[in-house]
């Protein structure tokens, strides 16, 4: 299985839009994080590039690089990971999404493993990641990637478990 992280590219627009529909069909709120890409994919890619280099960041945001987990043989996107170049309160350096139809197939563990490596390449030395305290799947993924629990925090009435990568 040829799985790797790549920067988002125009060539995979159709696959990305199909993946976004998977969130919508599952009534997953993550759909709204990506819906702009369905309307204007080129603008979405430009916005990601500005975010990556830190141009016109919204208040409280930090430079962030998004990668897609791609099966190079199937030319299919299996998930997305965002690596924040600096840690932000509660949510740390890394967040990742696996579309509903791709969950429980090992892609979460793989995307975080590869994302940790990319974060180090970007110069992130102390990597933090979190998950909602009721997200057992994410907790297992994080712990499989050599993480240690450091804190329980609240954001918008939801509890999050914060971890650091050893």
mmCIF file of C-alpha atoms in Angstrom:
data_model
loop_
_atom_site.group_PDB
_atom_site.id
_atom_site.type_symbol
_atom_site.label_atom_id
_atom_site.label_comp_id
_atom_site.label_asym_id
_atom_site.label_seq_id
_atom_site.Cartn_x
_atom_site.Cartn_y
_atom_site.Cartn_z
ATOM 1 C CA UNK A 1 0.000 0.000 0.000
ATOM 2 C CA UNK A 2 1.631 3.252 -1.156
ATOM 3 C CA UNK A 3 0.355 5.735 1.419
ATOM 4 C CA UNK A 4 1.956 9.152 1.808
ATOM 5 C CA UNK A 5 1.239 12.734 2.798
ATOM 6 C CA UNK A 6 1.097 15.297 0.012
ATOM 7 C CA UNK A 7 0.265 18.979 -0.162
ATOM 8 C CA UNK A 8 -3.249 19.530 -1.605
ATOM 9 C CA UNK A 9 -3.242 19.617 -5.408
ATOM 10 C CA UNK A 10 -5.691 20.554 -8.155
ATOM 11 C CA UNK A 11 -5.280 17.133 -9.766
ATOM 12 C CA UNK A 12 -7.217 15.527 -6.872
ATOM 13 C CA UNK A 13 -10.076 18.054 -6.861
ATOM 14 C CA UNK A 14 -12.717 15.499 -7.881
ATOM 15 C CA UNK A 15 -11.614 13.016 -5.200
ATOM 16 C CA UNK A 16 -11.529 15.759 -2.573
ATOM 17 C CA UNK A 17 -15.064 16.905 -3.396
ATOM 18 C CA UNK A 18 -16.332 13.309 -3.275
ATOM 19 C CA UNK A 19 -14.729 12.921 0.129
ATOM 20 C CA UNK A 20 -16.419 16.111 1.379
ATOM 21 C CA UNK A 21 -19.793 14.640 0.370
ATOM 22 C CA UNK A 22 -19.013 11.662 2.593
ATOM 23 C CA UNK A 23 -19.022 14.037 5.575
ATOM 24 C CA UNK A 24 -22.332 15.555 4.465
ATOM 25 C CA UNK A 25 -23.994 12.161 3.924
ATOM 26 C CA UNK A 26 -22.910 11.164 7.432
ATOM 27 C CA UNK A 27 -24.246 14.439 8.929
ATOM 28 C CA UNK A 28 -20.712 15.084 10.172
ATOM 29 C CA UNK A 29 -20.076 18.700 11.157
ATOM 30 C CA UNK A 30 -16.620 18.512 9.574
ATOM 31 C CA UNK A 31 -18.441 18.929 6.268
ATOM 32 C CA UNK A 32 -18.691 22.661 7.038
ATOM 33 C CA UNK A 33 -14.904 22.897 7.424
ATOM 34 C CA UNK A 34 -14.493 21.955 3.776
ATOM 35 C CA UNK A 35 -17.681 23.140 2.069
ATOM 36 C CA UNK A 36 -15.935 26.221 0.591
ATOM 37 C CA UNK A 37 -13.809 23.872 -1.495
ATOM 38 C CA UNK A 38 -16.912 22.546 -3.243
ATOM 39 C CA UNK A 39 -17.831 26.048 -4.407
ATOM 40 C CA UNK A 40 -14.383 27.228 -5.501
ATOM 41 C CA UNK A 41 -11.573 24.724 -5.230
ATOM 42 C CA UNK A 42 -8.927 27.082 -6.630
ATOM 43 C CA UNK A 43 -9.725 29.652 -3.921
ATOM 44 C CA UNK A 44 -9.546 26.868 -1.338
ATOM 45 C CA UNK A 45 -6.048 25.923 -2.519
ATOM 46 C CA UNK A 46 -4.952 29.591 -2.492
ATOM 47 C CA UNK A 47 -6.283 29.991 1.055
ATOM 48 C CA UNK A 48 -4.347 26.905 2.186
ATOM 49 C CA UNK A 49 -1.161 28.324 0.657
ATOM 50 C CA UNK A 50 -1.630 31.655 2.476
ATOM 51 C CA UNK A 51 -2.282 29.784 5.710
ATOM 52 C CA UNK A 52 0.863 27.698 5.144
ATOM 53 C CA UNK A 53 3.099 30.754 4.781
ATOM 54 C CA UNK A 54 1.265 32.788 7.425
ATOM 55 C CA UNK A 55 -0.319 35.480 5.197
ATOM 56 C CA UNK A 56 -3.510 37.251 6.395
ATOM 57 C CA UNK A 57 -4.086 34.887 9.277
ATOM 58 C CA UNK A 58 -7.344 35.287 11.191
ATOM 59 C CA UNK A 59 -6.883 36.472 14.784
ATOM 60 C CA UNK A 60 -5.645 33.635 16.958
ATOM 61 C CA UNK A 61 -4.530 31.455 14.039
ATOM 62 C CA UNK A 62 -0.948 30.418 13.341
ATOM 63 C CA UNK A 63 0.749 29.285 10.145
ATOM 64 C CA UNK A 64 -0.644 25.849 9.299
ATOM 65 C CA UNK A 65 0.254 23.313 6.637
ATOM 66 C CA UNK A 66 -2.463 20.959 5.443
ATOM 67 C CA UNK A 67 -1.537 17.621 3.940
ATOM 68 C CA UNK A 68 -3.673 14.897 2.416
ATOM 69 C CA UNK A 69 -3.112 11.232 3.142
ATOM 70 C CA UNK A 70 -3.160 9.680 -0.321
ATOM 71 C CA UNK A 71 -3.077 6.109 -1.511
ATOM 72 C CA UNK A 72 -0.777 6.573 -4.486
ATOM 73 C CA UNK A 73 -1.934 3.350 -6.161
ATOM 74 C CA UNK A 74 -5.659 4.127 -5.925
ATOM 75 C CA UNK A 75 -5.137 7.902 -6.268
ATOM 76 C CA UNK A 76 -7.564 8.303 -3.397
ATOM 77 C CA UNK A 77 -7.526 10.706 -0.453
ATOM 78 C CA UNK A 78 -7.866 8.822 2.824
ATOM 79 C CA UNK A 79 -7.743 11.819 5.176
ATOM 80 C CA UNK A 80 -6.430 15.296 5.930
ATOM 81 C CA UNK A 81 -4.030 16.550 8.570
ATOM 82 C CA UNK A 82 -3.286 20.116 9.598
ATOM 83 C CA UNK A 83 0.062 20.859 11.192
ATOM 84 C CA UNK A 84 0.209 24.140 13.055
ATOM 85 C CA UNK A 85 3.741 25.513 13.065
ATOM 86 C CA UNK A 86 3.160 26.729 16.628
ATOM 87 C CA UNK A 87 1.033 25.132 19.309
ATOM 88 C CA UNK A 88 -2.322 26.731 20.085
ATOM 89 C CA UNK A 89 -4.103 26.414 23.439
ATOM 90 C CA UNK A 90 -6.023 23.172 23.895
ATOM 91 C CA UNK A 91 -5.701 21.977 20.280
ATOM 92 C CA UNK A 92 -1.894 21.901 20.056
ATOM 93 C CA UNK A 93 -0.005 21.460 16.781
ATOM 94 C CA UNK A 94 -1.886 18.744 14.952
ATOM 95 C CA UNK A 95 -5.463 18.019 13.966
ATOM 96 C CA UNK A 96 -6.557 15.359 11.527
ATOM 97 C CA UNK A 97 -9.759 14.199 9.833
ATOM 98 C CA UNK A 98 -10.611 10.815 8.411
ATOM 99 C CA UNK A 99 -13.814 10.759 6.328
ATOM 100 C CA UNK A 100 -16.600 8.564 7.756
ATOM 101 C CA UNK A 101 -16.303 5.818 5.098
ATOM 102 C CA UNK A 102 -12.548 5.543 5.716
ATOM 103 C CA UNK A 103 -12.642 5.269 9.515
ATOM 104 C CA UNK A 104 -11.576 2.158 11.436
ATOM 105 C CA UNK A 105 -9.229 1.084 8.638
ATOM 106 C CA UNK A 106 -5.942 2.257 10.194
ATOM 107 C CA UNK A 107 -5.750 5.571 8.341
ATOM 108 C CA UNK A 108 -5.991 7.660 11.514
ATOM 109 C CA UNK A 109 -2.950 5.975 13.030
ATOM 110 C CA UNK A 110 -1.023 6.296 9.757
ATOM 111 C CA UNK A 111 -1.885 9.961 9.162
ATOM 112 C CA UNK A 112 -0.824 10.932 12.678
ATOM 113 C CA UNK A 113 2.394 8.900 12.405
ATOM 114 C CA UNK A 114 3.317 10.607 9.126
ATOM 115 C CA UNK A 115 2.101 13.982 10.428
ATOM 116 C CA UNK A 116 4.408 13.793 13.440
ATOM 117 C CA UNK A 117 7.321 13.223 11.069
ATOM 118 C CA UNK A 118 6.235 16.200 8.908
ATOM 119 C CA UNK A 119 5.852 18.418 11.994
ATOM 120 C CA UNK A 120 9.436 17.636 12.970
ATOM 121 C CA UNK A 121 10.562 18.456 9.408
ATOM 122 C CA UNK A 122 8.770 21.818 9.765
ATOM 123 C CA UNK A 123 10.799 22.482 12.932
ATOM 124 C CA UNK A 124 8.113 21.742 15.519
ATOM 125 C CA UNK A 125 10.052 20.395 18.485
ATOM 126 C CA UNK A 126 7.374 19.904 21.145
ATOM 127 C CA UNK A 127 4.376 18.356 19.435
ATOM 128 C CA UNK A 128 0.988 18.497 21.131
ATOM 129 C CA UNK A 129 -2.239 16.912 19.944
ATOM 130 C CA UNK A 130 -5.680 16.671 21.514
ATOM 131 C CA UNK A 131 -9.007 14.939 21.120
ATOM 132 C CA UNK A 132 -12.473 15.330 22.537
ATOM 133 C CA UNK A 133 -12.639 13.341 25.756
ATOM 134 C CA UNK A 134 -15.501 11.241 24.365
ATOM 135 C CA UNK A 135 -13.606 10.323 21.170
ATOM 136 C CA UNK A 136 -12.284 6.882 22.045
ATOM 137 C CA UNK A 137 -11.027 6.248 18.496
ATOM 138 C CA UNK A 138 -8.853 9.361 18.444
ATOM 139 C CA UNK A 139 -7.541 8.645 21.930
ATOM 140 C CA UNK A 140 -6.370 5.202 20.781
ATOM 141 C CA UNK A 141 -4.768 6.673 17.647
ATOM 142 C CA UNK A 142 -2.917 9.290 19.683
ATOM 143 C CA UNK A 143 -1.686 6.770 22.247
ATOM 144 C CA UNK A 144 -0.488 4.406 19.472
ATOM 145 C CA UNK A 145 1.707 7.284 18.292
ATOM 146 C CA UNK A 146 3.808 7.478 21.453
ATOM 147 C CA UNK A 147 1.820 10.170 23.256
ATOM 148 C CA UNK A 148 1.561 10.978 26.939
ATOM 149 C CA UNK A 149 -1.509 12.568 28.548
ATOM 150 C CA UNK A 150 -0.738 16.030 29.935
ATOM 151 C CA UNK A 151 -4.015 17.822 30.639
ATOM 152 C CA UNK A 152 -7.789 17.947 30.486
ATOM 153 C CA UNK A 153 -9.114 21.250 29.120
ATOM 154 C CA UNK A 154 -12.455 22.755 28.168
ATOM 155 C CA UNK A 155 -13.332 24.614 24.978
ATOM 156 C CA UNK A 156 -16.880 25.665 24.035
ATOM 157 C CA UNK A 157 -18.387 23.411 26.713
ATOM 158 C CA UNK A 158 -16.511 20.366 25.422
ATOM 159 C CA UNK A 159 -13.757 18.548 27.280
ATOM 160 C CA UNK A 160 -10.495 17.808 25.473
ATOM 161 C CA UNK A 161 -7.628 15.538 26.413
ATOM 162 C CA UNK A 162 -4.254 17.073 25.631
ATOM 163 C CA UNK A 163 -1.231 14.919 24.835
ATOM 164 C CA UNK A 164 2.417 15.485 24.026
ATOM 165 C CA UNK A 165 4.345 13.257 21.653
ATOM 166 C CA UNK A 166 7.395 11.649 23.253
#
